[in-house]
Amino acid sequence: MGRQVLVTGGTGYIGSHTVVELQAVGFDVVIIDDLSNSSAEVVDQIEKISGIRPAFEEFNLLDSEKLEAFFKKYTGIEAIIHFAAFKAVGESVEKPLLYYRNNLVSLMNILDCMSEYKVANLVFSSSCTVYGQPDQLPVTENTPKKDAESPYGNTKAISEEVLRDVVKVTPDLKVIALRYFNPIGAHPSALIGELPRGVPNNLVPFITQTAAGIRQQLSIFGDDYDTVDGSCVRDYINVVDLAKAHVIAINRLINNTNSDRFEFFNIGTGTGASVIEVVQTFEESTGVKLNYKIVARRPGDVEKIYADTTIANSVLGWKAETSLYDTLLSAWNWEKRIRGIN
Ligand code: UFG
């Protein structure tokens, strides 16, 4: 048995890919997930890929009694990756309390248990949303944070502050926050991927669902931004590459190679792509023509953001490897598999 890692939100999109990468290097993974935005079948799919079935406990992290019982049952946990959170930007504007309670209280419950059950290492899912629309690009880890654009984004900014303050007064605690840019794509096996409920908010699921005929037409939100072609620019990071960054972060904590007890890293490719470039690259890599139209800007969108990954490259020794072309193809292969398209 390898060293035991708890992955909260482990049946979710980024969580499931990370479980597979952890298992690939010998970690013994335990998942907690309430299945509020995923399904128990993901556990089967993970087992199909890795040949190892991760332990799975289904409950919500707001339930502190269940969380206590969990740590009494699993006494060997050395590190935690905390993915479990709500993430729909628009919904968070409608239901701020739901977001603040779920995302912040779950983190605090975990921190309580880490202290009580002597678990020292935490990797936290943060987001480039903490930078807002930065004044200078690319953004480094030291780019000043801006007010969050949404309650969702604010939960990530506040969580980082909670972690910073708790680390200061908890001598054994070590935390790495990974600030993801835009994760896309799916596992090359097409056995796990992103499965949004209802109409997708995010670009790539909307593209693949349009290509699959589930959505009639993709709307491109705005072509009058100050960018290469007028559409917004983002840093799209392959989900498997992103998952690997978590494995590196966990090893860094467990092996005590971190230089600070609270570190944070940008996890992106370092290159921006416009919405129109993503659409064109999708068409090239898959050979599928997309039905799309340009519509008005989406409120709350930042114009352009992409990462400076120098620190992640040099300090973590991590680098994005997969091209946008291959990543979009992997997203399409996943969509085709779940829709039964040949
Ligand atoms: N877009 C479209 N049409 C769509 C969907 C998206 O044109 O149907 C555009 C958006 O306007 C944006 C780009 O595609 O320019 C990317 O949009 P996403 O919704 O995929 O991603 P965002 O960059 O808006 O949001 C992501 C994460 C959030 C996080 C945010 C931080 O999904 O969790 O980055 O910047 F808060």
mmCIF file of C-alpha atoms and ligand atoms in Angstrom:
data_model
loop_
_atom_site.group_PDB
_atom_site.id
_atom_site.type_symbol
_atom_site.label_atom_id
_atom_site.label_comp_id
_atom_site.label_asym_id
_atom_site.label_seq_id
_atom_site.Cartn_x
_atom_site.Cartn_y
_atom_site.Cartn_z
ATOM 1 C CA MET A 1 0.000 0.000 0.000
ATOM 2 C CA GLY A 2 1.300 3.428 -0.951
ATOM 3 C CA ARG A 3 1.000 6.575 1.074
ATOM 4 C CA GLN A 4 -2.566 7.600 1.643
ATOM 5 C CA VAL A 5 -4.008 10.782 0.140
ATOM 6 C CA LEU A 6 -7.540 12.109 0.594
ATOM 7 C CA VAL A 7 -9.017 13.729 -2.497
ATOM 8 C CA THR A 8 -12.186 15.711 -1.803
ATOM 9 C CA GLY A 9 -14.258 16.183 -4.921
ATOM 10 C CA GLY A 10 -12.434 13.169 -6.337
ATOM 11 C CA THR A 11 -15.246 12.137 -8.669
ATOM 12 C CA GLY A 12 -15.387 15.617 -10.205
ATOM 13 C CA TYR A 13 -13.692 16.804 -13.346
ATOM 14 C CA ILE A 14 -10.218 17.788 -12.142
ATOM 15 C CA GLY A 15 -10.453 15.520 -9.096
ATOM 16 C CA SER A 16 -10.967 12.325 -11.089
ATOM 17 C CA HIS A 17 -8.005 13.041 -13.385
ATOM 18 C CA THR A 18 -5.857 13.751 -10.342
ATOM 19 C CA VAL A 19 -6.877 10.491 -8.644
ATOM 20 C CA VAL A 20 -5.674 8.589 -11.729
ATOM 21 C CA GLU A 21 -2.307 10.401 -11.749
ATOM 22 C CA LEU A 22 -1.834 9.834 -7.999
ATOM 23 C CA GLN A 23 -2.554 6.124 -8.408
ATOM 24 C CA ALA A 24 -0.140 5.955 -11.345
ATOM 25 C CA VAL A 25 2.735 6.850 -9.027
ATOM 26 C CA GLY A 26 1.646 4.558 -6.216
ATOM 27 C CA PHE A 27 -0.477 6.693 -3.901
ATOM 28 C CA ASP A 28 -3.364 5.032 -2.095
ATOM 29 C CA VAL A 29 -6.299 7.354 -2.787
ATOM 30 C CA VAL A 30 -9.443 7.876 -0.732
ATOM 31 C CA ILE A 31 -12.205 10.015 -2.231
ATOM 32 C CA ILE A 32 -14.848 12.062 -0.453
ATOM 33 C CA ASP A 33 -17.546 13.436 -2.747
ATOM 34 C CA ASP A 34 -21.235 14.210 -2.248
ATOM 35 C CA LEU A 35 -21.924 13.573 -5.952
ATOM 36 C CA SER A 36 -23.639 16.962 -6.195
ATOM 37 C CA ASN A 37 -21.957 17.547 -9.550
ATOM 38 C CA SER A 38 -20.645 14.100 -10.494
ATOM 39 C CA SER A 39 -21.618 10.457 -10.450
ATOM 40 C CA ALA A 40 -20.524 7.322 -8.596
ATOM 41 C CA GLU A 41 -19.744 5.679 -11.944
ATOM 42 C CA VAL A 42 -16.625 7.822 -12.099
ATOM 43 C CA VAL A 43 -15.163 5.502 -9.450
ATOM 44 C CA ASP A 44 -15.656 2.574 -11.849
ATOM 45 C CA GLN A 45 -14.066 4.547 -14.677
ATOM 46 C CA ILE A 46 -11.056 5.425 -12.538
ATOM 47 C CA GLU A 47 -10.677 1.726 -11.747
ATOM 48 C CA LYS A 48 -10.842 0.891 -15.471
ATOM 49 C CA ILE A 49 -7.973 3.269 -16.190
ATOM 50 C CA SER A 50 -5.686 2.504 -13.265
ATOM 51 C CA GLY A 51 -6.703 -1.030 -12.346
ATOM 52 C CA ILE A 52 -7.103 0.166 -8.768
ATOM 53 C CA ARG A 53 -10.393 1.025 -7.111
ATOM 54 C CA PRO A 54 -10.054 4.077 -4.889
ATOM 55 C CA ALA A 55 -11.919 4.025 -1.578
ATOM 56 C CA PHE A 56 -14.993 6.230 -1.867
ATOM 57 C CA GLU A 57 -17.062 7.878 0.865
ATOM 58 C CA GLU A 58 -20.170 9.791 -0.145
ATOM 59 C CA PHE A 59 -21.026 12.780 2.026
ATOM 60 C CA ASN A 60 -21.002 16.566 2.098
ATOM 61 C CA LEU A 61 -18.083 18.255 3.834
ATOM 62 C CA LEU A 62 -20.413 20.631 5.659
ATOM 63 C CA ASP A 63 -21.371 17.592 7.738
ATOM 64 C CA SER A 64 -18.639 17.862 10.343
ATOM 65 C CA GLU A 65 -19.787 14.747 12.211
ATOM 66 C CA LYS A 66 -19.361 12.617 9.114
ATOM 67 C CA LEU A 67 -16.004 14.225 8.480
ATOM 68 C CA GLU A 68 -14.891 13.400 12.037
ATOM 69 C CA ALA A 69 -16.059 9.821 11.581
ATOM 70 C CA PHE A 70 -14.138 9.705 8.316
ATOM 71 C CA PHE A 71 -10.849 10.653 9.996
ATOM 72 C CA LYS A 72 -11.473 8.102 12.740
ATOM 73 C CA LYS A 73 -11.866 5.420 10.067
ATOM 74 C CA TYR A 74 -8.963 6.447 7.813
ATOM 75 C CA THR A 75 -6.079 6.991 10.194
ATOM 76 C CA GLY A 76 -3.243 6.847 7.663
ATOM 77 C CA ILE A 77 -3.969 9.949 5.614
ATOM 78 C CA GLU A 78 -0.811 11.971 5.024
ATOM 79 C CA ALA A 79 -2.087 14.642 2.686
ATOM 80 C CA ILE A 80 -5.284 16.129 1.352
ATOM 81 C CA ILE A 81 -6.166 17.645 -2.005
ATOM 82 C CA HIS A 82 -9.262 19.749 -1.547
ATOM 83 C CA PHE A 83 -11.190 20.117 -4.809
ATOM 84 C CA ALA A 84 -14.752 19.853 -3.519
ATOM 85 C CA ALA A 85 -16.490 23.169 -4.145
ATOM 86 C CA PHE A 86 -19.228 24.811 -6.145
ATOM 87 C CA LYS A 87 -17.867 26.519 -9.243
ATOM 88 C CA ALA A 88 -20.628 28.023 -11.391
ATOM 89 C CA VAL A 89 -19.860 31.722 -11.627
ATOM 90 C CA GLY A 90 -23.388 32.810 -12.650
ATOM 91 C CA GLU A 91 -25.098 30.686 -9.996
ATOM 92 C CA SER A 92 -22.821 32.167 -7.355
ATOM 93 C CA VAL A 93 -24.124 35.637 -8.217
ATOM 94 C CA GLU A 94 -27.697 34.381 -7.734
ATOM 95 C CA LYS A 95 -26.962 32.391 -4.588
ATOM 96 C CA PRO A 96 -24.013 33.967 -2.791
ATOM 97 C CA LEU A 97 -24.750 32.393 0.590
ATOM 98 C CA LEU A 98 -24.880 28.932 -0.918
ATOM 99 C CA TYR A 99 -21.414 29.524 -2.349
ATOM 100 C CA TYR A 100 -19.865 31.174 0.672
ATOM 101 C CA ARG A 101 -21.229 28.522 3.020
ATOM 102 C CA ASN A 102 -20.345 25.538 0.888
ATOM 103 C CA ASN A 103 -16.888 26.619 -0.242
ATOM 104 C CA LEU A 104 -15.689 28.288 2.950
ATOM 105 C CA VAL A 105 -17.228 26.117 5.676
ATOM 106 C CA SER A 106 -16.061 22.921 3.979
ATOM 107 C CA LEU A 107 -12.504 24.270 3.939
ATOM 108 C CA MET A 108 -12.728 25.254 7.602
ATOM 109 C CA ASN A 109 -14.102 21.840 8.551
ATOM 110 C CA ILE A 110 -11.165 20.221 6.803
ATOM 111 C CA LEU A 111 -8.682 22.503 8.543
ATOM 112 C CA ASP A 112 -10.261 21.644 11.909
ATOM 113 C CA CYS A 113 -9.869 17.945 11.232
ATOM 114 C CA MET A 114 -6.316 18.352 9.934
ATOM 115 C CA SER A 115 -5.384 19.897 13.239
ATOM 116 C CA GLU A 116 -7.275 17.335 15.321
ATOM 117 C CA TYR A 117 -6.114 14.282 13.388
ATOM 118 C CA LYS A 118 -2.589 15.542 12.688
ATOM 119 C CA VAL A 119 -2.669 15.731 8.927
ATOM 120 C CA ALA A 120 -0.022 18.241 7.890
ATOM 121 C CA ASN A 121 -0.258 18.612 4.126
ATOM 122 C CA LEU A 122 -2.891 20.326 2.006
ATOM 123 C CA VAL A 123 -3.133 21.161 -1.673
ATOM 124 C CA PHE A 124 -5.882 23.661 -2.382
ATOM 125 C CA SER A 125 -7.697 24.285 -5.686
ATOM 126 C CA SER A 126 -7.446 27.969 -6.330
ATOM 127 C CA SER A 127 -8.037 29.934 -9.499
ATOM 128 C CA CYS A 128 -6.645 32.666 -11.673
ATOM 129 C CA THR A 129 -9.927 34.379 -10.854
ATOM 130 C CA VAL A 130 -8.083 35.859 -7.838
ATOM 131 C CA TYR A 131 -6.255 38.195 -10.271
ATOM 132 C CA GLY A 132 -9.441 39.663 -11.807
ATOM 133 C CA GLN A 133 -8.460 41.634 -14.946
ATOM 134 C CA PRO A 134 -4.776 42.190 -14.277
ATOM 135 C CA ASP A 135 -3.064 45.407 -15.331
ATOM 136 C CA GLN A 136 -0.090 43.508 -16.732
ATOM 137 C CA LEU A 137 0.171 40.250 -18.631
ATOM 138 C CA PRO A 138 1.224 37.558 -18.199
ATOM 139 C CA VAL A 139 0.299 37.315 -14.528
ATOM 140 C CA THR A 140 2.938 36.174 -12.082
ATOM 141 C CA GLU A 141 2.204 34.844 -8.610
ATOM 142 C CA ASN A 142 3.046 38.305 -7.326
ATOM 143 C CA THR A 143 0.636 40.188 -9.564
ATOM 144 C CA PRO A 144 -1.639 42.093 -7.194
ATOM 145 C CA LYS A 145 -4.956 40.402 -6.549
ATOM 146 C CA LYS A 146 -8.065 42.325 -7.519
ATOM 147 C CA ASP A 147 -11.582 42.303 -6.178
ATOM 148 C CA ALA A 148 -13.265 39.113 -7.281
ATOM 149 C CA GLU A 149 -15.711 39.306 -10.169
ATOM 150 C CA SER A 150 -18.194 36.952 -8.491
ATOM 151 C CA PRO A 151 -19.002 35.349 -5.133
ATOM 152 C CA TYR A 152 -17.479 32.154 -6.527
ATOM 153 C CA GLY A 153 -14.234 33.970 -7.280
ATOM 154 C CA ASN A 154 -14.378 35.588 -3.889
ATOM 155 C CA THR A 155 -14.591 32.190 -2.164
ATOM 156 C CA LYS A 156 -11.244 31.327 -3.779
ATOM 157 C CA ALA A 157 -9.664 34.627 -2.745
ATOM 158 C CA ILE A 158 -10.993 34.328 0.821
ATOM 159 C CA SER A 159 -9.953 30.671 1.050
ATOM 160 C CA GLU A 160 -6.372 31.637 0.220
ATOM 161 C CA GLU A 161 -6.469 34.230 3.000
ATOM 162 C CA VAL A 162 -7.934 31.731 5.454
ATOM 163 C CA LEU A 163 -5.135 29.323 4.589
ATOM 164 C CA ARG A 164 -2.424 31.978 4.919
ATOM 165 C CA ASP A 165 -3.679 32.992 8.370
ATOM 166 C CA VAL A 166 -4.182 29.450 9.643
ATOM 167 C CA VAL A 167 -0.711 28.387 8.450
ATOM 168 C CA LYS A 168 0.802 31.266 10.452
ATOM 169 C CA VAL A 169 -0.507 29.864 13.735
ATOM 170 C CA THR A 170 -0.283 26.142 12.958
ATOM 171 C CA PRO A 171 3.384 25.133 13.008
ATOM 172 C CA ASP A 172 2.925 21.727 11.374
ATOM 173 C CA LEU A 173 0.579 22.794 8.597
ATOM 174 C CA LYS A 174 1.868 23.136 5.028
ATOM 175 C CA VAL A 175 -0.274 24.328 2.150
ATOM 176 C CA ILE A 176 0.163 24.689 -1.580
ATOM 177 C CA ALA A 177 -2.539 26.590 -3.468
ATOM 178 C CA LEU A 178 -2.604 25.941 -7.192
ATOM 179 C CA ARG A 179 -4.123 28.766 -9.193
ATOM 180 C CA TYR A 180 -5.612 27.084 -12.227
ATOM 181 C CA PHE A 181 -6.159 28.938 -15.447
ATOM 182 C CA ASN A 182 -8.809 27.350 -17.739
ATOM 183 C CA PRO A 183 -8.736 23.552 -17.438
ATOM 184 C CA ILE A 184 -10.034 21.725 -20.520
ATOM 185 C CA GLY A 185 -9.845 18.350 -22.245
ATOM 186 C CA ALA A 186 -10.216 14.813 -21.008
ATOM 187 C CA HIS A 187 -8.189 11.714 -20.200
ATOM 188 C CA PRO A 188 -6.738 10.121 -23.377
ATOM 189 C CA SER A 189 -8.718 6.951 -22.598
ATOM 190 C CA ALA A 190 -11.938 9.033 -22.895
ATOM 191 C CA LEU A 191 -13.161 7.180 -19.792
ATOM 192 C CA ILE A 192 -13.260 10.326 -17.643
ATOM 193 C CA GLY A 193 -13.867 13.933 -18.631
ATOM 194 C CA GLU A 194 -15.983 16.966 -17.913
ATOM 195 C CA LEU A 195 -19.715 16.351 -17.617
ATOM 196 C CA PRO A 196 -21.542 19.572 -16.821
ATOM 197 C CA ARG A 197 -25.137 19.324 -15.652
ATOM 198 C CA GLY A 198 -27.603 21.189 -17.854
ATOM 199 C CA VAL A 199 -26.458 23.826 -20.314
ATOM 200 C CA PRO A 200 -22.672 24.253 -20.077
ATOM 201 C CA ASN A 201 -21.353 27.649 -18.966
ATOM 202 C CA ASN A 202 -17.819 26.960 -20.072
ATOM 203 C CA LEU A 203 -16.517 27.265 -23.575
ATOM 204 C CA VAL A 204 -15.140 23.821 -24.381
ATOM 205 C CA PRO A 205 -18.093 21.729 -23.116
ATOM 206 C CA PHE A 206 -20.350 24.062 -25.090
ATOM 207 C CA ILE A 207 -18.200 23.523 -28.179
ATOM 208 C CA THR A 208 -18.186 19.731 -27.885
ATOM 209 C CA GLN A 209 -21.933 19.602 -27.181
ATOM 210 C CA THR A 210 -22.573 21.799 -30.215
ATOM 211 C CA ALA A 211 -20.395 19.533 -32.340
ATOM 212 C CA ALA A 212 -22.356 16.542 -30.995
ATOM 213 C CA GLY A 213 -25.655 18.176 -31.980
ATOM 214 C CA ILE A 214 -26.893 18.630 -28.405
ATOM 215 C CA ARG A 215 -26.684 22.430 -28.715
ATOM 216 C CA GLN A 216 -27.686 24.136 -31.914
ATOM 217 C CA GLN A 217 -25.143 26.893 -31.993
ATOM 218 C CA LEU A 218 -22.208 28.216 -30.020
ATOM 219 C CA SER A 219 -22.416 31.876 -29.053
ATOM 220 C CA ILE A 220 -19.085 33.672 -28.979
ATOM 221 C CA PHE A 221 -19.426 36.368 -26.354
ATOM 222 C CA GLY A 222 -18.001 39.513 -27.905
ATOM 223 C CA ASP A 223 -15.602 40.298 -30.765
ATOM 224 C CA ASP A 224 -14.845 43.880 -29.805
ATOM 225 C CA TYR A 225 -12.260 43.315 -27.084
ATOM 226 C CA ASP A 226 -8.729 44.639 -27.358
ATOM 227 C CA THR A 227 -7.249 41.264 -28.397
ATOM 228 C CA VAL A 228 -5.842 39.608 -31.553
ATOM 229 C CA ASP A 229 -9.251 39.049 -33.117
ATOM 230 C CA GLY A 230 -11.570 40.850 -30.695
ATOM 231 C CA SER A 231 -12.624 37.756 -28.726
ATOM 232 C CA CYS A 232 -11.502 37.111 -25.122
ATOM 233 C CA VAL A 233 -8.165 35.488 -24.418
ATOM 234 C CA ARG A 234 -7.609 32.720 -21.849
ATOM 235 C CA ASP A 235 -4.881 30.259 -20.917
ATOM 236 C CA TYR A 236 -6.351 26.801 -21.589
ATOM 237 C CA ILE A 237 -4.573 24.084 -19.634
ATOM 238 C CA ASN A 238 -4.899 20.356 -20.333
ATOM 239 C CA VAL A 239 -6.602 18.625 -17.410
ATOM 240 C CA VAL A 240 -4.094 15.736 -17.265
ATOM 241 C CA ASP A 241 -1.176 18.185 -17.197
ATOM 242 C CA LEU A 242 -3.024 20.038 -14.453
ATOM 243 C CA ALA A 243 -3.603 16.792 -12.535
ATOM 244 C CA LYS A 244 0.144 16.090 -12.661
ATOM 245 C CA ALA A 245 0.840 19.434 -10.998
ATOM 246 C CA HIS A 246 -1.108 18.142 -7.979
ATOM 247 C CA VAL A 247 1.043 15.034 -7.729
ATOM 248 C CA ILE A 248 4.154 17.208 -7.757
ATOM 249 C CA ALA A 249 2.652 19.472 -5.098
ATOM 250 C CA ILE A 250 1.789 16.509 -2.874
ATOM 251 C CA ASN A 251 5.310 15.098 -3.191
ATOM 252 C CA ARG A 252 6.756 18.516 -2.420
ATOM 253 C CA LEU A 253 4.758 18.691 0.815
ATOM 254 C CA ILE A 254 5.351 15.106 1.895
ATOM 255 C CA ASN A 255 9.087 15.291 1.168
ATOM 256 C CA ASN A 256 9.380 18.662 2.886
ATOM 257 C CA THR A 257 10.931 20.335 -0.141
ATOM 258 C CA ASN A 258 8.660 23.352 0.116
ATOM 259 C CA SER A 259 10.508 26.534 1.005
ATOM 260 C CA ASP A 260 7.569 28.213 2.652
ATOM 261 C CA ARG A 261 4.670 26.635 4.548
ATOM 262 C CA PHE A 262 2.206 28.490 2.353
ATOM 263 C CA GLU A 263 3.031 28.523 -1.333
ATOM 264 C CA PHE A 264 0.975 29.278 -4.408
ATOM 265 C CA PHE A 265 1.627 28.640 -8.067
ATOM 266 C CA ASN A 266 0.122 29.570 -11.416
ATOM 267 C CA ILE A 267 -0.878 26.470 -13.317
ATOM 268 C CA GLY A 268 -1.355 27.353 -16.965
ATOM 269 C CA THR A 269 0.455 26.991 -20.265
ATOM 270 C CA GLY A 270 1.833 30.511 -20.411
ATOM 271 C CA THR A 271 0.120 31.121 -23.738
ATOM 272 C CA GLY A 272 -3.169 32.864 -24.362
ATOM 273 C CA ALA A 273 -5.690 31.702 -26.955
ATOM 274 C CA SER A 274 -8.721 33.670 -28.121
ATOM 275 C CA VAL A 275 -12.189 32.150 -28.251
ATOM 276 C CA ILE A 276 -12.072 32.291 -32.046
ATOM 277 C CA GLU A 277 -8.672 30.560 -32.060
ATOM 278 C CA VAL A 278 -10.082 27.803 -29.835
ATOM 279 C CA VAL A 279 -12.989 27.313 -32.231
ATOM 280 C CA GLN A 280 -10.652 27.181 -35.239
ATOM 281 C CA THR A 281 -8.249 24.787 -33.524
ATOM 282 C CA PHE A 282 -11.162 22.550 -32.564
ATOM 283 C CA GLU A 283 -12.315 22.445 -36.201
ATOM 284 C CA GLU A 284 -8.805 21.642 -37.403
ATOM 285 C CA SER A 285 -8.072 18.918 -34.894
ATOM 286 C CA THR A 286 -11.441 17.163 -35.088
ATOM 287 C CA GLY A 287 -12.455 17.881 -38.676
ATOM 288 C CA VAL A 288 -15.889 18.907 -37.382
ATOM 289 C CA LYS A 289 -17.382 22.226 -38.519
ATOM 290 C CA LEU A 290 -18.896 24.243 -35.704
ATOM 291 C CA ASN A 291 -22.062 26.273 -36.012
ATOM 292 C CA TYR A 292 -21.357 29.536 -34.203
ATOM 293 C CA LYS A 293 -22.308 33.197 -34.131
ATOM 294 C CA ILE A 294 -20.864 36.286 -32.508
ATOM 295 C CA VAL A 295 -23.113 37.785 -29.840
ATOM 296 C CA ALA A 296 -22.801 40.502 -27.193
ATOM 297 C CA ARG A 297 -20.184 40.380 -24.451
ATOM 298 C CA ARG A 298 -20.985 38.256 -21.402
ATOM 299 C CA PRO A 299 -21.180 40.420 -18.268
ATOM 300 C CA GLY A 300 -18.310 39.829 -15.852
ATOM 301 C CA ASP A 301 -15.867 38.385 -18.406
ATOM 302 C CA VAL A 302 -12.283 39.587 -18.184
ATOM 303 C CA GLU A 303 -10.793 40.607 -21.532
ATOM 304 C CA LYS A 304 -7.600 38.597 -21.437
ATOM 305 C CA ILE A 305 -5.570 36.627 -18.953
ATOM 306 C CA TYR A 306 -2.734 34.149 -19.218
ATOM 307 C CA ALA A 307 -0.105 32.850 -16.864
ATOM 308 C CA ASP A 308 3.528 33.492 -16.320
ATOM 309 C CA THR A 309 4.560 29.961 -15.401
ATOM 310 C CA THR A 310 8.225 30.659 -14.671
ATOM 311 C CA ILE A 311 7.842 29.908 -10.965
ATOM 312 C CA ALA A 312 5.826 26.727 -11.482
ATOM 313 C CA ASN A 313 8.397 25.616 -14.075
ATOM 314 C CA SER A 314 11.461 26.343 -11.976
ATOM 315 C CA VAL A 315 10.282 25.703 -8.422
ATOM 316 C CA LEU A 316 7.853 22.831 -8.991
ATOM 317 C CA GLY A 317 9.615 21.512 -12.066
ATOM 318 C CA TRP A 318 6.203 21.330 -13.708
ATOM 319 C CA LYS A 319 5.334 22.350 -17.233
ATOM 320 C CA ALA A 320 2.258 22.029 -19.423
ATOM 321 C CA GLU A 321 3.004 19.475 -22.118
ATOM 322 C CA THR A 322 -0.096 18.892 -24.205
ATOM 323 C CA SER A 323 -0.975 21.190 -27.118
ATOM 324 C CA LEU A 324 -4.305 22.954 -27.459
ATOM 325 C CA TYR A 325 -4.839 20.903 -30.627
ATOM 326 C CA ASP A 326 -4.457 17.559 -28.832
ATOM 327 C CA THR A 327 -6.379 18.761 -25.802
ATOM 328 C CA LEU A 328 -9.395 19.807 -27.869
ATOM 329 C CA LEU A 329 -9.256 16.458 -29.650
ATOM 330 C CA SER A 330 -9.320 14.690 -26.275
ATOM 331 C CA ALA A 331 -12.383 16.738 -25.268
ATOM 332 C CA TRP A 332 -14.103 15.701 -28.487
ATOM 333 C CA ASN A 333 -13.179 12.022 -28.055
ATOM 334 C CA TRP A 334 -14.724 12.115 -24.574
ATOM 335 C CA GLU A 335 -17.899 13.808 -25.806
ATOM 336 C CA LYS A 336 -18.165 11.254 -28.628
ATOM 337 C CA ARG A 337 -17.779 8.340 -26.240
ATOM 338 C CA ILE A 338 -20.434 9.498 -23.788
ATOM 339 C CA ARG A 339 -22.863 10.317 -26.606
ATOM 340 C CA GLY A 340 -22.203 7.113 -28.507
ATOM 341 C CA ILE A 341 -20.906 8.933 -31.601
ATOM 342 C CA ASN A 342 -18.409 7.091 -33.835
HETATM 343 N N1 UFG B 1 -17.366 31.755 -24.026
HETATM 344 C C1 UFG B 1 -18.084 31.937 -25.184
HETATM 345 N N2 UFG B 1 -19.203 31.186 -25.358
HETATM 346 C C2 UFG B 1 -19.640 30.274 -24.451
HETATM 347 C C3 UFG B 1 -18.886 30.092 -23.269
HETATM 348 C C4 UFG B 1 -17.752 30.859 -23.086
HETATM 349 O O1 UFG B 1 -17.734 32.764 -26.044
HETATM 350 O O2 UFG B 1 -20.673 29.647 -24.678
HETATM 351 C C5 UFG B 1 -16.138 32.540 -23.825
HETATM 352 C C6 UFG B 1 -16.188 33.408 -22.604
HETATM 353 O O3 UFG B 1 -16.772 34.657 -22.885
HETATM 354 C C7 UFG B 1 -14.701 33.514 -22.246
HETATM 355 C C8 UFG B 1 -14.129 32.175 -22.719
HETATM 356 O O4 UFG B 1 -15.077 31.646 -23.619
HETATM 357 O O5 UFG B 1 -14.134 34.531 -23.004
HETATM 358 C C9 UFG B 1 -13.910 31.208 -21.593
HETATM 359 O O6 UFG B 1 -15.119 31.101 -20.852
HETATM 360 P P1 UFG B 1 -15.324 29.979 -19.748
HETATM 361 O O7 UFG B 1 -16.702 30.182 -19.199
HETATM 362 O O8 UFG B 1 -15.001 28.644 -20.296
HETATM 363 O O9 UFG B 1 -14.212 30.301 -18.686
HETATM 364 P P2 UFG B 1 -13.973 31.623 -17.837
HETATM 365 O O10 UFG B 1 -12.619 32.098 -18.207
HETATM 366 O O11 UFG B 1 -15.070 32.578 -17.946
HETATM 367 O O12 UFG B 1 -14.065 31.034 -16.385
HETATM 368 C C10 UFG B 1 -13.040 30.224 -15.900
HETATM 369 C C11 UFG B 1 -13.571 29.232 -14.883
HETATM 370 C C12 UFG B 1 -14.054 29.921 -13.644
HETATM 371 C C13 UFG B 1 -13.052 30.909 -13.152
HETATM 372 C C14 UFG B 1 -12.607 31.823 -14.236
HETATM 373 C C15 UFG B 1 -11.504 32.707 -13.782
HETATM 374 O O13 UFG B 1 -14.636 28.481 -15.429
HETATM 375 O O14 UFG B 1 -14.240 28.941 -12.667
HETATM 376 O O15 UFG B 1 -12.122 31.066 -15.321
HETATM 377 O O16 UFG B 1 -11.111 33.575 -14.771
HETATM 378 F F1 UFG B 1 -13.578 31.672 -12.166
#
